[in-house]
Coordinates of C-alpha atoms in Angstrom, one line a residue:
X22 CA 16.5 12.4 -22.0
X23 CA 16.6 8.6 -22.7
X24 CA 14.3 6.8 -25.2
X25 CA 12.1 4.2 -23.3
X26 CA 14.1 0.8 -22.7
X27 CA 12.3 -2.5 -23.8
X28 CA 10.3 -3.9 -20.9
X29 CA 9.0 -7.0 -21.1
X30 CA 5.5 -7.6 -20.4
X31 CA 4.0 -9.5 -17.7
X32 CA 0.7 -10.6 -16.1
X33 CA -0.3 -11.6 -12.7
X34 CA -2.9 -14.3 -12.4
X35 CA -4.3 -15.8 -9.2
X36 CA -6.0 -19.3 -9.1
X37 CA -8.8 -19.8 -6.7
X38 CA -12.4 -19.7 -6.6
X39 CA -12.6 -18.0 -2.8
X40 CA -11.0 -15.0 -4.9
X41 CA -14.0 -14.6 -7.0
X42 CA -16.5 -15.3 -4.5
X43 CA -15.2 -12.5 -2.6
X44 CA -14.0 -14.4 0.3
X45 CA -10.2 -13.2 0.2
X46 CA -8.7 -9.9 -1.0
X47 CA -6.3 -10.9 -3.8
X48 CA -3.4 -9.2 -2.2
X49 CA -0.7 -11.3 -3.7
X50 CA -1.7 -9.5 -6.9
X51 CA -0.6 -6.2 -5.5
X52 CA 2.7 -6.9 -3.8
X53 CA 3.7 -9.1 -7.1
X54 CA 3.2 -6.2 -9.1
X55 CA 5.2 -4.4 -7.1
X56 CA 8.3 -7.0 -7.4
X57 CA 7.9 -7.2 -11.2
X58 CA 7.9 -3.2 -11.5
X59 CA 11.1 -3.3 -9.5
X60 CA 12.4 -5.8 -11.7
X61 CA 12.0 -4.2 -14.9
X62 CA 8.7 -5.9 -16.2
X63 CA 5.8 -3.8 -17.4
X64 CA 2.7 -5.3 -15.5
X65 CA 0.0 -5.3 -18.3
X66 CA -3.0 -7.2 -16.4
X67 CA -4.4 -9.0 -13.4
X68 CA -6.7 -12.4 -14.0
X69 CA -8.1 -14.3 -11.3
X70 CA -9.4 -17.5 -12.4
X71 CA -11.7 -20.2 -10.6
X72 CA -11.0 -24.0 -9.7
X73 CA -12.2 -25.2 -13.1
X74 CA -9.7 -26.8 -15.5
X75 CA -11.3 -25.3 -18.7
X76 CA -11.5 -22.1 -17.6
X77 CA -8.2 -22.0 -16.0
X78 CA -6.6 -23.3 -19.1
X79 CA -8.4 -20.9 -21.4
X80 CA -7.4 -17.9 -19.2
X81 CA -3.6 -18.8 -18.8
X82 CA -3.4 -19.8 -22.4
X83 CA -4.7 -16.0 -23.1
X84 CA -2.3 -14.7 -20.9
X85 CA 0.8 -16.7 -22.1
X86 CA 0.3 -15.9 -25.5
X87 CA -0.1 -12.0 -25.0
X88 CA 2.6 -11.5 -22.2
X89 CA 6.3 -12.2 -22.0
X90 CA 5.9 -13.9 -18.4
X91 CA 2.9 -14.9 -16.5
X92 CA 3.2 -15.3 -12.4
X93 CA 0.4 -17.4 -11.2
X94 CA -0.4 -17.9 -7.5
X95 CA -2.4 -20.6 -6.2
X96 CA -3.5 -23.9 -7.3
X97 CA -0.8 -26.1 -6.2
X98 CA -1.6 -27.8 -3.2
X99 CA -2.7 -31.4 -2.8
X100 CA -6.7 -31.2 -2.9
X101 CA -9.0 -31.8 -5.9
X102 CA -8.9 -28.5 -6.8
X103 CA -5.8 -27.4 -7.1
X104 CA -5.4 -27.5 -11.0
X105 CA -2.2 -25.0 -11.9
X106 CA 0.4 -28.2 -12.8
X107 CA -2.6 -29.9 -14.9
X108 CA -3.1 -26.6 -16.6
X109 CA 0.6 -26.2 -17.3
X110 CA 0.9 -29.6 -18.7
X111 CA -1.7 -29.1 -21.3
X112 CA -0.8 -25.7 -22.4
X113 CA 2.8 -26.3 -22.6
X114 CA 2.2 -30.1 -23.9
X115 CA 4.6 -31.1 -20.9
X116 CA 3.6 -34.3 -19.2
X117 CA 3.8 -34.2 -15.3
X118 CA 7.1 -35.6 -14.2
X119 CA 7.9 -37.1 -10.9
X120 CA 10.5 -35.0 -9.1
X121 CA 12.2 -37.0 -6.3
X122 CA 13.8 -33.9 -4.8
X123 CA 10.6 -32.2 -4.4
X124 CA 9.0 -35.5 -2.7
X125 CA 12.0 -35.8 -0.1
X126 CA 11.3 -31.8 0.7
X127 CA 7.6 -32.4 1.3
X128 CA 8.4 -35.5 3.3
X129 CA 10.6 -33.6 5.5
X130 CA 8.0 -30.6 5.9
X131 CA 5.9 -33.5 7.7
X132 CA 8.8 -35.0 9.4
X133 CA 9.7 -31.9 10.9
X134 CA 5.9 -31.4 12.1
X135 CA 5.5 -34.5 13.8
X136 CA 2.8 -35.6 11.6
X137 CA 2.4 -38.5 9.3
X138 CA 2.3 -37.5 5.7
X139 CA -0.7 -38.0 3.6
X140 CA 0.2 -40.1 0.4
X141 CA -2.1 -37.6 -1.7
X142 CA 0.5 -35.0 -1.0
X143 CA 3.2 -36.5 -3.3
X144 CA 1.0 -35.1 -6.1
X145 CA 2.7 -31.8 -5.5
X146 CA 6.0 -33.2 -6.4
X147 CA 4.5 -34.1 -9.9
X148 CA 5.7 -31.2 -12.4
X149 CA 5.5 -30.5 -16.0
X150 CA 8.4 -31.7 -18.2
X151 CA 11.1 -29.0 -18.4
X152 CA 10.3 -27.1 -15.5
X153 CA 12.6 -25.7 -13.0
X154 CA 11.3 -26.4 -9.4
X155 CA 11.3 -23.5 -6.8
X156 CA 11.7 -25.0 -3.3
X157 CA 9.3 -23.7 -0.9
X158 CA 10.9 -23.3 2.9
X159 CA 7.7 -22.2 4.6
X160 CA 5.1 -24.8 3.2
X161 CA 4.9 -28.4 1.2
X162 CA 3.9 -27.1 -2.3
X163 CA 7.2 -26.4 -4.4
X164 CA 6.8 -23.8 -7.3
X165 CA 8.0 -24.2 -10.6
X166 CA 9.4 -22.2 -13.9
X167 CA 8.4 -22.8 -17.4
X168 CA 10.6 -21.4 -19.7
X169 CA 8.9 -19.6 -22.8
X170 CA 7.6 -22.5 -25.8
X171 CA 5.6 -22.8 -28.7
X172 CA 4.2 -19.0 -28.9
X173 CA 3.6 -19.1 -25.0
X174 CA 5.4 -16.9 -22.7
X175 CA 7.4 -18.0 -19.3
X176 CA 5.0 -18.9 -16.4
X177 CA 6.2 -18.8 -12.6
X178 CA 3.9 -20.8 -10.7
X179 CA 3.9 -20.1 -6.8
X180 CA 1.5 -21.3 -3.9
X181 CA -0.9 -18.7 -2.6
X182 CA -0.4 -18.7 0.8
X183 CA 1.2 -15.1 1.4
X184 CA 3.9 -16.3 4.0
X185 CA 5.2 -19.0 1.6
X186 CA 5.3 -17.3 -2.2
X187 CA 7.6 -13.9 -1.5
X188 CA 10.9 -15.8 -0.3
X189 CA 10.3 -18.2 -3.4
X190 CA 9.8 -15.3 -5.4
X191 CA 13.5 -14.2 -4.5
X192 CA 14.8 -17.7 -5.1
X193 CA 13.2 -17.7 -8.4
X194 CA 15.2 -14.7 -9.4
X195 CA 18.4 -16.7 -9.3
X196 CA 17.5 -19.3 -11.7
X197 CA 15.9 -19.2 -15.2
X198 CA 13.1 -16.6 -14.1
X199 CA 15.4 -13.7 -15.0
X200 CA 17.8 -15.2 -17.2
X201 CA 15.2 -15.3 -19.8
X202 CA 14.9 -11.9 -20.0
X203 CA 18.6 -10.5 -20.0
X204 CA 17.8 -7.1 -21.4
X205 CA 15.3 -5.7 -18.5
X206 CA 15.4 -2.3 -17.5
X207 CA 16.4 -1.0 -14.1
X208 CA 14.0 0.9 -12.3
X209 CA 13.4 3.8 -9.5
X210 CA 10.5 5.6 -8.3
X211 CA 10.2 8.7 -6.4
X212 CA 7.0 9.8 -4.8
X213 CA 5.8 13.2 -3.8
X214 CA 3.3 13.8 -1.3
X215 CA 0.9 16.6 -1.7
X216 CA -1.7 17.7 1.3
X217 CA -5.3 18.7 0.5
X218 CA -5.0 19.6 -3.1
X219 CA -7.7 18.0 -5.2
X220 CA -6.7 15.6 -7.6
X221 CA -7.9 17.5 -10.8
X222 CA -5.8 20.4 -9.4
X223 CA -2.5 18.5 -9.6
X224 CA -3.6 17.1 -12.9
X225 CA -4.2 20.5 -14.1
X226 CA -0.9 22.1 -13.0
X227 CA 1.1 19.1 -14.6
X228 CA -1.1 18.1 -17.5
X229 CA 1.5 18.4 -20.1
X230 CA 4.1 16.3 -18.0
X231 CA 2.3 13.1 -17.5
X232 CA 3.5 12.0 -20.9
X233 CA 6.4 14.3 -21.3
X234 CA 9.1 11.6 -20.9
X235 CA 9.0 8.1 -22.5
X236 CA 11.5 7.1 -19.8
X237 CA 9.4 8.0 -16.6
X238 CA 5.9 6.4 -15.8
X239 CA 3.7 9.0 -13.5
X240 CA 0.5 8.0 -11.9
X241 CA -1.4 10.1 -9.6
X242 CA -3.2 8.2 -6.6
X243 CA -5.8 10.0 -4.4
X244 CA -6.7 9.3 -0.9
X245 CA -8.3 11.4 1.8
X246 CA -6.6 14.5 1.9
X247 CA -3.2 13.2 0.4
X248 CA -2.4 12.7 -3.3
X249 CA 0.8 11.0 -4.0
X250 CA 2.4 11.6 -7.5
X251 CA 4.6 8.5 -8.1
X252 CA 7.3 8.9 -10.8
X253 CA 9.2 5.8 -12.0
X254 CA 12.0 6.2 -14.2
X255 CA 13.3 3.5 -16.6
X256 CA 16.7 2.8 -17.6
X257 CA 19.6 0.6 -18.5
X258 CA 20.8 1.2 -15.1
X259 CA 19.8 2.2 -11.4
X260 CA 21.6 5.5 -11.5
X261 CA 20.1 6.3 -14.9
X262 CA 16.7 5.4 -13.6
X263 CA 17.0 7.4 -10.2
X264 CA 18.6 10.6 -12.3
X265 CA 14.9 10.1 -14.7
X266 CA 12.7 10.1 -12.3
X267 CA 14.4 12.7 -10.1
X268 CA 14.5 15.1 -13.1
X269 CA 10.9 14.4 -13.9
X270 CA 10.1 14.9 -10.0
X271 CA 11.7 18.3 -10.4
X272 CA 9.7 19.3 -13.5
X273 CA 6.3 18.6 -11.4
X274 CA 7.5 20.1 -8.2
X275 CA 7.9 23.4 -10.4
X276 CA 4.5 23.2 -10.9
X277 CA 3.1 22.7 -7.5
X278 CA 2.0 25.2 -4.6
X279 CA 5.5 24.4 -2.5
X280 CA 3.6 24.4 1.0
X281 CA 1.4 21.7 -0.5
X282 CA 4.2 19.1 -0.5
X283 CA 4.8 17.4 2.9
X284 CA 7.0 14.6 1.8
X285 CA 9.3 13.2 -1.2
X286 CA 11.0 9.7 -1.8
X287 CA 9.5 6.5 -0.3
X288 CA 5.9 5.9 -1.5
X289 CA 4.9 5.3 2.2
X290 CA 5.3 8.9 3.3
X291 CA 2.4 10.0 5.7
X292 CA 1.2 13.3 7.0
X293 CA 1.9 11.9 10.4
X294 CA 5.4 11.1 9.9
X295 CA 5.9 14.7 8.5
X296 CA 4.5 16.2 11.5
X297 CA 6.6 14.1 13.9
X298 CA 9.9 14.7 11.9
X299 CA 9.3 18.6 12.2
X300 CA 9.0 18.3 16.0
X301 CA 11.8 16.5 16.2
X302 CA 13.8 18.9 14.2
X303 CA 13.0 21.8 16.3
X304 CA 12.6 20.0 19.6
X305 CA 9.2 20.1 20.3
X306 CA 6.7 17.7 21.9
X307 CA 2.9 17.7 20.4
X308 CA -0.2 16.1 21.8
X309 CA -3.9 15.2 20.6
X310 CA -7.4 16.0 22.0
X311 CA -9.6 13.9 20.1
X312 CA -13.5 13.4 20.2
X313 CA -14.9 12.6 16.8
X314 CA -11.7 10.9 15.7
X315 CA -11.4 8.6 18.7
X316 CA -7.5 8.6 18.6
X317 CA -6.9 8.3 14.9
X318 CA -4.8 11.1 14.9
X319 CA -2.5 9.8 17.9
X320 CA -2.1 6.7 16.2
X321 CA -1.2 8.4 13.0
X322 CA 1.4 10.2 14.6
X323 CA 2.6 7.1 16.4
X324 CA 2.6 4.8 13.2
X325 CA 6.3 4.9 12.6
X326 CA 9.4 4.0 15.2
X327 CA 10.5 7.5 16.9
X328 CA 7.6 9.0 17.8
X329 CA 8.3 9.1 21.3
X330 CA 10.9 11.8 21.1
X331 CA 8.1 14.3 19.9
X332 CA 4.9 13.0 21.0
X333 CA 3.7 13.7 24.4
X334 CA 0.5 11.6 24.5
X335 CA -3.2 12.2 23.8
X336 CA -6.7 12.5 25.3
X337 CA -9.7 10.6 23.6
X338 CA -12.4 12.6 25.6
X339 CA -15.3 11.4 24.0
X340 CA -18.1 12.4 26.8
X341 CA -18.7 15.7 28.3
X342 CA -17.7 14.4 31.6
X343 CA -14.0 13.6 30.2
X344 CA -14.0 16.7 28.3
X345 CA -14.7 18.6 31.6
X346 CA -12.5 16.9 33.9
X347 CA -9.6 15.8 31.9
X348 CA -9.3 19.1 29.6
X349 CA -11.0 21.8 31.4
X350 CA -13.7 22.4 29.2
X351 CA -16.6 24.5 31.0
X352 CA -19.1 22.0 31.7
X353 CA -22.2 24.5 31.7
X354 CA -20.9 25.5 28.2
X355 CA -21.0 21.8 27.1
X356 CA -24.6 21.1 28.5
X357 CA -25.8 24.2 27.2
X358 CA -24.2 24.1 23.6
X359 CA -22.9 21.0 23.1
X360 CA -19.4 19.9 21.7
X361 CA -19.4 20.5 18.4
X362 CA -18.2 24.3 18.1
X363 CA -15.6 26.8 18.3
X364 CA -15.3 26.9 22.2
X365 CA -14.9 23.4 22.8
X366 CA -12.3 22.9 20.2
X367 CA -10.1 25.8 21.6
X368 CA -10.5 24.5 25.1
X369 CA -9.7 21.1 24.4
X370 CA -6.5 21.8 22.3
X371 CA -5.5 24.6 25.5
X372 CA -6.1 21.8 27.9
X373 CA -4.2 19.0 25.9
X374 CA -0.9 21.4 25.5
X375 CA -1.3 22.5 29.4
X376 CA -1.9 19.2 31.0
X377 CA 0.2 17.1 28.7
X378 CA 3.2 19.2 28.9
X379 CA 3.1 19.9 24.9
X380 CA 4.7 22.6 22.8
X381 CA 1.6 22.0 20.3
X382 CA -1.7 20.4 20.6
X383 CA -4.3 19.8 18.3
X384 CA -8.3 18.7 19.2
X385 CA -11.0 17.3 17.1
X386 CA -14.7 17.5 18.1
X387 CA -17.7 17.1 15.9
X388 CA -20.5 15.0 14.6
X389 CA -19.5 11.6 12.6
X390 CA -23.0 10.5 12.4
X391 CA -25.1 8.8 11.7
X392 CA -27.2 11.1 13.4
X393 CA -26.9 15.0 14.0
X394 CA -26.1 16.0 17.4
X395 CA -28.8 17.2 19.9
X396 CA -27.7 21.0 19.4
X397 CA -28.3 21.2 15.6
X398 CA -24.6 20.1 14.1
X399 CA -25.3 18.2 10.9
X400 CA -23.4 15.1 10.3
X401 CA -19.9 15.9 8.9
X402 CA -19.4 18.8 11.0
X403 CA -15.9 19.0 12.5
X404 CA -14.3 21.5 14.6
X405 CA -10.3 21.7 14.8
X406 CA -8.5 23.4 17.6
X407 CA -5.1 24.4 17.8
X408 CA -2.8 25.8 20.6
X409 CA 1.2 26.4 20.4
X410 CA 4.0 28.5 22.2
X411 CA 2.7 31.5 21.0
X412 CA -0.9 31.0 22.2
X413 CA -4.2 29.5 20.7
X414 CA -5.1 29.6 17.0
X415 CA -8.3 30.1 15.9
X416 CA -10.5 27.2 15.8
X417 CA -11.3 25.8 12.3
X418 CA -14.9 24.6 11.1
X419 CA -14.8 21.6 8.2
X420 CA -17.3 19.8 7.1
X421 CA -16.8 16.3 5.0
X422 CA -20.0 14.1 3.4
X423 CA -19.8 10.9 3.7
X424 CA -20.3 8.2 6.4
X425 CA -18.8 7.9 9.7
X426 CA -15.7 6.0 9.1
X427 CA -15.1 8.7 6.0
X428 CA -15.6 11.3 8.0
X429 CA -13.4 10.4 11.0
X430 CA -10.4 9.2 8.5
X431 CA -10.6 12.7 6.9
X432 CA -10.7 14.6 10.1
X433 CA -7.6 12.9 11.2
X434 CA -5.8 13.8 7.9
X435 CA -7.2 17.5 8.1
X436 CA -6.1 17.8 12.0
X437 CA -2.5 16.6 11.1
X438 CA -2.7 19.0 8.1
X439 CA -3.4 22.0 10.1
X440 CA -0.9 21.0 12.8
X441 CA 1.6 20.6 10.1
X442 CA 1.1 23.9 8.4
X443 CA 1.4 25.7 12.0
X444 CA 4.4 24.6 13.0
X445 CA 6.4 25.4 9.8
X446 CA 4.5 28.9 10.1
X447 CA 2.4 28.4 6.9
X448 CA -0.7 30.1 6.2
X449 CA -3.9 28.1 7.2

């Protein structure tokens, strides 16, 4: 086991009152944290600051005094509320200077659009003395990099629009931005995906492993019916970082119930992808019959390319009439007992398998809310039916408390897990 390498610290900052007013989600911070992690930085904080010069200077100053690097998005436009360049000027005691190359790039953007350039746009070419310009191929505002100075860390300033700054970040990596941090470690992240195990149970099984290795960070992320156990190795080389992450993943794997792990490797692995992969490997076609989930299960199965090799189709049977005509559910039974019951779930799955020519079919029927159904089934009740090559499986009843959206999202994942376990021959 290697000692943890030194990791330069970073803070991700955003400038813009619209963020603090809740008008926009700060997705830039999320994406930048991912990029900085991959580049060997230890992100220790996120900040959002309004379009107020005094507040911006104070917030940036604190971040720059306590981190090796601050990456700021926003505030580089030509309007009165774009204050990033002025804050940097004050903090670094670096007067703004006019960059001819940046000005020409701004003018060229307007010429390409066939639009006259307002003179005010040239303020974007005034950047702090000593800054390295980061060109913007998708907008008019250039970014800039300020090296560390007088007790302040380095600063990378980028425009706010998400279509503009990512390629600029990549360009900045080739200039002083990375050269100022030559000892940065390399990273490798490995994710273990776990289905329908409580977060507390995962924590209990591996409690002593979370901080067992100084060269591996462990994060547990919980969603509806899914846990992502994310292990990031840090080392002087990518190969060593990968080795550390995989070794620690093996230790966790030894504590977990094997049949609850539905995927490993990339962080975005889903239950739908796991089901499609199993079906493709075995030459099966799957189908769905959905009422309460309204097509969410089918969407999960088709979110990734290549699903057509394993997915036959879906019937979204919301009304009694469609359940009866398209899936063969007994109309008299529906009228007498409603749709939130075992018989309807079984008939829906059987009808989808037969009529869509699938090997496996899963169904969902129940009550998402906000009101209970007329036959007494409480909100959150969902029945799941399953039909396979060897016949029908016993329908499963589950109940999830919460609002309509939560019940539907949870039910879609539960349906996929029921299908995954059945296809692998695992106990329900």
